[in-house]
Amino acid sequence: MSRVVDPRTPVDPTNRMATELAAIKRRLDLLEAPTGTSVYQTVAKLTQLVSNIQAQLDAYNAARYTNAQIDARIASPGAIAPTTVTASGDVVVGGQLRAPDAVAFNITGARRTAWLEDATGRLGYSPSSERVKQDIAPAAIDVGAVLAIEPSSWRYREQVTEVGDAAAIEVGVMAEAVAAAGLEFAVLRNGDGEVEGVEYSQLVVALLAVVRELDRRINRVASGNVRL
């Protein structure tokens, strides 16, 4: 039963507003109360969402590397798919460093010889400017000893074992002969100090000394002939 309020009875405006707001809230609560259909639809959506998340997790777990596979990849990465790999720091290669396509690349611009440091295996460049040198003096090179070095041809034993008579014939000099000529600057030795190879770019220096000496002798003979 509704209460009848005497219009003449004074009413606090704040209380009246609070009463009206409370009534409006009750009506809104009734309007927003979920029906059975809306609850069912909400549950169905949540179920589908959970199913999708689970499917994504299953796909991720099926495609991801295990810890053992990751360790194996780190230990032996194998071929790298990208055509260009850039490293900002040092790159250390535990095995062999190969560039199969390098022999097909024609370098037409400025170029310089790369050197391999014995102690570290680092690749680098050795400058020849006076700016980085000291104690500069004429090199003592025995021209006669250099002329005694005999050019030779040979085949490498390992290659003969692999391909037999198809092994390539190489031409050069024996490292032992270069060492015997006193050209230690052109001799490569292993960790035990044994003679191992020849640095042919350095051998050119010895040949320059030979050419200079021969030129001096020719000029001396020519000068003698003029006097005659």
mmCIF file of C-alpha atoms in Angstrom:
data_model
loop_
_atom_site.group_PDB
_atom_site.id
_atom_site.type_symbol
_atom_site.label_atom_id
_atom_site.label_comp_id
_atom_site.label_asym_id
_atom_site.label_seq_id
_atom_site.Cartn_x
_atom_site.Cartn_y
_atom_site.Cartn_z
ATOM 1 C CA MET A 1 0.000 0.000 0.000
ATOM 2 C CA SER A 2 1.448 3.320 -1.052
ATOM 3 C CA ARG A 3 1.967 5.928 1.544
ATOM 4 C CA VAL A 4 0.152 9.175 0.868
ATOM 5 C CA VAL A 5 2.187 12.185 1.735
ATOM 6 C CA ASP A 6 0.388 15.298 2.747
ATOM 7 C CA PRO A 7 1.475 18.008 0.301
ATOM 8 C CA ARG A 8 1.582 20.383 3.159
ATOM 9 C CA THR A 9 4.145 18.263 4.956
ATOM 10 C CA PRO A 10 7.622 19.697 4.350
ATOM 11 C CA VAL A 11 10.000 17.227 2.579
ATOM 12 C CA ASP A 12 13.813 17.417 2.486
ATOM 13 C CA PRO A 13 14.809 17.789 -1.219
ATOM 14 C CA THR A 14 17.936 15.699 -0.652
ATOM 15 C CA ASN A 15 15.962 12.805 0.799
ATOM 16 C CA ARG A 16 13.465 12.987 -2.041
ATOM 17 C CA MET A 17 16.272 12.846 -4.631
ATOM 18 C CA ALA A 18 17.892 9.907 -2.846
ATOM 19 C CA THR A 19 14.566 8.071 -2.816
ATOM 20 C CA GLU A 20 14.039 8.669 -6.518
ATOM 21 C CA LEU A 21 17.600 7.572 -7.365
ATOM 22 C CA ALA A 22 17.155 4.390 -5.358
ATOM 23 C CA ALA A 23 13.974 3.641 -7.263
ATOM 24 C CA ILE A 24 15.698 4.245 -10.588
ATOM 25 C CA LYS A 25 18.554 1.928 -9.550
ATOM 26 C CA ARG A 26 16.124 -0.865 -8.711
ATOM 27 C CA ARG A 27 14.527 -0.521 -12.136
ATOM 28 C CA LEU A 28 17.920 -0.576 -13.877
ATOM 29 C CA ASP A 29 18.952 -3.666 -11.923
ATOM 30 C CA LEU A 30 15.808 -5.412 -13.109
ATOM 31 C CA LEU A 31 16.438 -4.359 -16.703
ATOM 32 C CA GLU A 32 20.118 -5.430 -16.642
ATOM 33 C CA ALA A 33 19.586 -8.742 -14.889
ATOM 34 C CA PRO A 34 20.888 -11.460 -17.263
ATOM 35 C CA THR A 35 18.376 -13.774 -18.774
ATOM 36 C CA GLY A 36 18.980 -17.470 -19.254
ATOM 37 C CA THR A 37 19.766 -16.884 -22.936
ATOM 38 C CA SER A 38 22.339 -14.165 -22.291
ATOM 39 C CA VAL A 39 24.063 -16.268 -19.626
ATOM 40 C CA TYR A 40 24.234 -19.216 -22.022
ATOM 41 C CA GLN A 41 25.702 -17.039 -24.789
ATOM 42 C CA THR A 42 28.313 -15.620 -22.419
ATOM 43 C CA VAL A 43 29.376 -19.080 -21.267
ATOM 44 C CA ALA A 44 29.575 -20.256 -24.891
ATOM 45 C CA LYS A 45 31.815 -17.316 -25.828
ATOM 46 C CA LEU A 46 34.114 -17.957 -22.879
ATOM 47 C CA THR A 47 34.296 -21.659 -23.744
ATOM 48 C CA GLN A 48 35.237 -20.859 -27.349
ATOM 49 C CA LEU A 49 37.851 -18.346 -26.188
ATOM 50 C CA VAL A 50 39.455 -20.911 -23.885
ATOM 51 C CA SER A 51 39.401 -23.459 -26.713
ATOM 52 C CA ASN A 52 41.154 -21.017 -29.073
ATOM 53 C CA ILE A 53 43.819 -20.215 -26.479
ATOM 54 C CA GLN A 54 44.434 -23.917 -25.895
ATOM 55 C CA ALA A 55 44.734 -24.537 -29.644
ATOM 56 C CA GLN A 56 47.323 -21.761 -29.935
ATOM 57 C CA LEU A 57 49.294 -23.188 -27.005
ATOM 58 C CA ASP A 58 49.203 -26.665 -28.550
ATOM 59 C CA ALA A 59 50.454 -25.283 -31.883
ATOM 60 C CA TYR A 60 53.249 -23.368 -30.128
ATOM 61 C CA ASN A 61 54.349 -26.416 -28.140
ATOM 62 C CA ALA A 62 54.353 -28.548 -31.279
ATOM 63 C CA ALA A 63 56.509 -26.074 -33.229
ATOM 64 C CA ARG A 64 58.927 -24.845 -30.563
ATOM 65 C CA TYR A 65 62.389 -26.284 -29.957
ATOM 66 C CA THR A 66 63.008 -28.336 -26.863
ATOM 67 C CA ASN A 67 65.912 -27.385 -24.598
ATOM 68 C CA ALA A 68 67.924 -30.269 -26.035
ATOM 69 C CA GLN A 69 67.248 -29.073 -29.586
ATOM 70 C CA ILE A 70 68.243 -25.512 -28.674
ATOM 71 C CA ASP A 71 71.522 -26.738 -27.153
ATOM 72 C CA ALA A 72 72.194 -28.812 -30.277
ATOM 73 C CA ARG A 73 71.537 -25.810 -32.529
ATOM 74 C CA ILE A 74 73.922 -23.653 -30.527
ATOM 75 C CA ALA A 75 76.613 -26.324 -30.657
ATOM 76 C CA SER A 76 76.163 -26.921 -34.394
ATOM 77 C CA PRO A 77 74.087 -24.193 -36.082
ATOM 78 C CA GLY A 78 74.518 -25.616 -39.584
ATOM 79 C CA ALA A 79 73.551 -23.572 -42.633
ATOM 80 C CA ILE A 80 72.225 -20.048 -42.114
ATOM 81 C CA ALA A 81 69.231 -19.233 -44.282
ATOM 82 C CA PRO A 82 69.626 -15.430 -44.701
ATOM 83 C CA THR A 83 71.692 -14.325 -47.678
ATOM 84 C CA THR A 84 73.447 -11.646 -45.630
ATOM 85 C CA VAL A 85 74.581 -11.939 -42.022
ATOM 86 C CA THR A 86 75.963 -8.919 -40.169
ATOM 87 C CA ALA A 87 77.813 -9.128 -36.861
ATOM 88 C CA SER A 88 78.700 -6.060 -34.819
ATOM 89 C CA GLY A 89 81.306 -7.818 -32.667
ATOM 90 C CA ASP A 90 83.915 -10.540 -33.081
ATOM 91 C CA VAL A 91 82.890 -13.772 -34.786
ATOM 92 C CA VAL A 92 84.748 -16.890 -33.668
ATOM 93 C CA VAL A 93 84.520 -19.980 -35.861
ATOM 94 C CA GLY A 94 85.400 -23.266 -34.220
ATOM 95 C CA GLY A 95 85.637 -25.171 -37.496
ATOM 96 C CA GLN A 96 86.596 -24.198 -41.020
ATOM 97 C CA LEU A 97 85.568 -20.895 -42.546
ATOM 98 C CA ARG A 98 84.403 -21.405 -46.125
ATOM 99 C CA ALA A 99 83.164 -19.100 -48.881
ATOM 100 C CA PRO A 100 82.384 -21.315 -51.905
ATOM 101 C CA ASP A 101 81.109 -18.418 -54.031
ATOM 102 C CA ALA A 102 84.130 -16.194 -53.351
ATOM 103 C CA VAL A 103 86.049 -17.608 -56.329
ATOM 104 C CA ALA A 104 83.233 -16.495 -58.618
ATOM 105 C CA PHE A 105 83.161 -12.926 -57.292
ATOM 106 C CA ASN A 106 85.209 -10.516 -59.393
ATOM 107 C CA ILE A 107 86.677 -7.745 -57.238
ATOM 108 C CA THR A 108 87.211 -4.764 -59.528
ATOM 109 C CA GLY A 109 87.613 -2.043 -56.911
ATOM 110 C CA ALA A 110 90.432 -1.236 -54.513
ATOM 111 C CA ARG A 111 91.710 -4.348 -52.736
ATOM 112 C CA ARG A 112 94.470 -5.463 -50.392
ATOM 113 C CA THR A 113 95.996 -8.697 -49.168
ATOM 114 C CA ALA A 114 94.515 -10.227 -46.022
ATOM 115 C CA TRP A 115 96.870 -11.687 -43.418
ATOM 116 C CA LEU A 116 96.147 -14.490 -40.972
ATOM 117 C CA GLU A 117 97.664 -14.060 -37.518
ATOM 118 C CA ASP A 118 99.309 -17.279 -36.311
ATOM 119 C CA ALA A 119 98.648 -16.814 -32.602
ATOM 120 C CA THR A 120 94.948 -15.935 -32.788
ATOM 121 C CA GLY A 121 93.760 -16.892 -36.271
ATOM 122 C CA ARG A 122 92.508 -13.337 -36.794
ATOM 123 C CA LEU A 123 92.206 -11.923 -40.289
ATOM 124 C CA GLY A 124 93.704 -8.500 -40.801
ATOM 125 C CA TYR A 125 95.888 -6.237 -42.874
ATOM 126 C CA SER A 126 99.590 -5.422 -42.504
ATOM 127 C CA PRO A 127 100.388 -1.820 -43.496
ATOM 128 C CA SER A 128 103.718 -0.929 -45.149
ATOM 129 C CA SER A 129 103.823 2.801 -44.532
ATOM 130 C CA GLU A 130 106.856 4.373 -42.856
ATOM 131 C CA ARG A 131 104.421 5.977 -40.428
ATOM 132 C CA VAL A 132 103.991 2.704 -38.542
ATOM 133 C CA LYS A 133 107.602 1.492 -38.663
ATOM 134 C CA GLN A 134 110.849 2.122 -36.806
ATOM 135 C CA ASP A 135 114.449 0.882 -36.909
ATOM 136 C CA ILE A 136 114.330 1.036 -40.720
ATOM 137 C CA ALA A 137 117.555 -0.205 -42.349
ATOM 138 C CA PRO A 138 118.642 -1.952 -45.594
ATOM 139 C CA ALA A 139 117.896 -5.686 -45.493
ATOM 140 C CA ALA A 140 120.864 -8.054 -45.549
ATOM 141 C CA ILE A 141 119.966 -10.573 -48.243
ATOM 142 C CA ASP A 142 122.436 -13.074 -49.660
ATOM 143 C CA VAL A 143 121.810 -12.838 -53.389
ATOM 144 C CA GLY A 144 123.811 -15.981 -54.077
ATOM 145 C CA ALA A 145 121.725 -17.973 -51.589
ATOM 146 C CA VAL A 146 118.523 -16.703 -53.162
ATOM 147 C CA LEU A 147 119.730 -17.719 -56.627
ATOM 148 C CA ALA A 148 120.492 -21.177 -55.240
ATOM 149 C CA ILE A 149 116.812 -21.758 -54.454
ATOM 150 C CA GLU A 150 115.538 -24.075 -57.159
ATOM 151 C CA PRO A 151 111.944 -23.828 -58.381
ATOM 152 C CA SER A 152 110.135 -27.167 -58.137
ATOM 153 C CA SER A 153 106.910 -28.847 -59.171
ATOM 154 C CA TRP A 154 105.011 -31.374 -57.065
ATOM 155 C CA ARG A 155 101.708 -32.921 -56.097
ATOM 156 C CA TYR A 156 100.307 -32.905 -52.585
ATOM 157 C CA ARG A 157 100.256 -36.385 -51.063
ATOM 158 C CA GLU A 158 96.819 -35.947 -49.530
ATOM 159 C CA GLN A 159 95.318 -34.976 -52.872
ATOM 160 C CA VAL A 160 97.024 -37.905 -54.613
ATOM 161 C CA THR A 161 95.475 -40.202 -52.004
ATOM 162 C CA GLU A 162 92.057 -38.713 -52.728
ATOM 163 C CA VAL A 163 92.064 -38.434 -56.538
ATOM 164 C CA GLY A 164 95.173 -40.274 -57.726
ATOM 165 C CA ASP A 165 96.717 -39.072 -60.986
ATOM 166 C CA ALA A 166 94.075 -36.339 -61.222
ATOM 167 C CA ALA A 167 95.856 -34.473 -58.433
ATOM 168 C CA ALA A 168 96.948 -31.024 -59.602
ATOM 169 C CA ILE A 169 100.620 -30.260 -60.256
ATOM 170 C CA GLU A 170 101.794 -27.312 -58.159
ATOM 171 C CA VAL A 171 104.787 -25.058 -58.827
ATOM 172 C CA GLY A 172 106.832 -23.186 -56.243
ATOM 173 C CA VAL A 173 109.804 -23.606 -53.922
ATOM 174 C CA MET A 174 110.566 -25.791 -50.930
ATOM 175 C CA ALA A 175 110.253 -24.053 -47.567
ATOM 176 C CA GLU A 176 113.410 -25.779 -46.343
ATOM 177 C CA ALA A 177 115.396 -24.245 -49.223
ATOM 178 C CA VAL A 178 114.076 -20.784 -48.392
ATOM 179 C CA ALA A 179 115.062 -21.246 -44.752
ATOM 180 C CA ALA A 180 118.536 -22.453 -45.791
ATOM 181 C CA ALA A 181 118.945 -19.282 -47.866
ATOM 182 C CA GLY A 182 118.519 -17.230 -44.702
ATOM 183 C CA LEU A 183 115.170 -15.805 -45.787
ATOM 184 C CA GLU A 184 113.490 -16.456 -42.462
ATOM 185 C CA PHE A 185 111.074 -13.579 -43.022
ATOM 186 C CA ALA A 186 109.519 -15.607 -45.854
ATOM 187 C CA VAL A 187 109.343 -18.899 -43.932
ATOM 188 C CA LEU A 188 106.244 -20.148 -42.098
ATOM 189 C CA ARG A 189 106.761 -22.443 -39.103
ATOM 190 C CA ASN A 190 104.331 -24.477 -37.018
ATOM 191 C CA GLY A 191 103.926 -24.419 -33.255
ATOM 192 C CA ASP A 192 106.890 -26.759 -32.821
ATOM 193 C CA GLY A 193 109.161 -24.487 -34.852
ATOM 194 C CA GLU A 194 109.262 -26.841 -37.827
ATOM 195 C CA VAL A 195 109.424 -25.382 -41.330
ATOM 196 C CA GLU A 196 105.947 -25.551 -42.799
ATOM 197 C CA GLY A 197 105.439 -23.102 -45.658
ATOM 198 C CA VAL A 198 106.560 -20.109 -47.681
ATOM 199 C CA GLU A 199 105.072 -16.633 -47.627
ATOM 200 C CA TYR A 200 105.471 -15.920 -51.336
ATOM 201 C CA SER A 201 104.522 -12.262 -50.995
ATOM 202 C CA GLN A 202 107.586 -11.828 -48.769
ATOM 203 C CA LEU A 203 109.768 -13.814 -51.154
ATOM 204 C CA VAL A 204 109.299 -10.992 -53.655
ATOM 205 C CA VAL A 205 111.473 -8.806 -51.398
ATOM 206 C CA ALA A 206 114.379 -11.233 -51.821
ATOM 207 C CA LEU A 207 113.869 -11.289 -55.578
ATOM 208 C CA LEU A 208 113.966 -7.484 -55.595
ATOM 209 C CA ALA A 209 117.391 -7.642 -53.965
ATOM 210 C CA VAL A 210 118.517 -10.087 -56.674
ATOM 211 C CA VAL A 211 117.254 -7.817 -59.446
ATOM 212 C CA ARG A 212 119.027 -4.821 -57.917
ATOM 213 C CA GLU A 213 122.294 -6.755 -57.691
ATOM 214 C CA LEU A 214 121.997 -8.005 -61.269
ATOM 215 C CA ASP A 215 121.253 -4.477 -62.439
ATOM 216 C CA ARG A 216 124.352 -3.239 -60.627
ATOM 217 C CA ARG A 217 126.510 -5.900 -62.304
ATOM 218 C CA ILE A 218 125.079 -5.171 -65.752
ATOM 219 C CA ASN A 219 125.753 -1.474 -65.333
ATOM 220 C CA ARG A 220 129.303 -2.202 -64.222
ATOM 221 C CA VAL A 221 129.943 -4.409 -67.260
ATOM 222 C CA ALA A 222 128.351 -1.850 -69.554
ATOM 223 C CA SER A 223 130.506 0.879 -68.045
ATOM 224 C CA GLY A 224 133.648 -1.222 -68.635
ATOM 225 C CA ASN A 225 132.707 -1.839 -72.251
ATOM 226 C CA VAL A 226 132.271 1.878 -72.814
ATOM 227 C CA ARG A 227 135.801 2.535 -71.552
ATOM 228 C CA LEU A 228 137.141 -0.118 -73.896
#
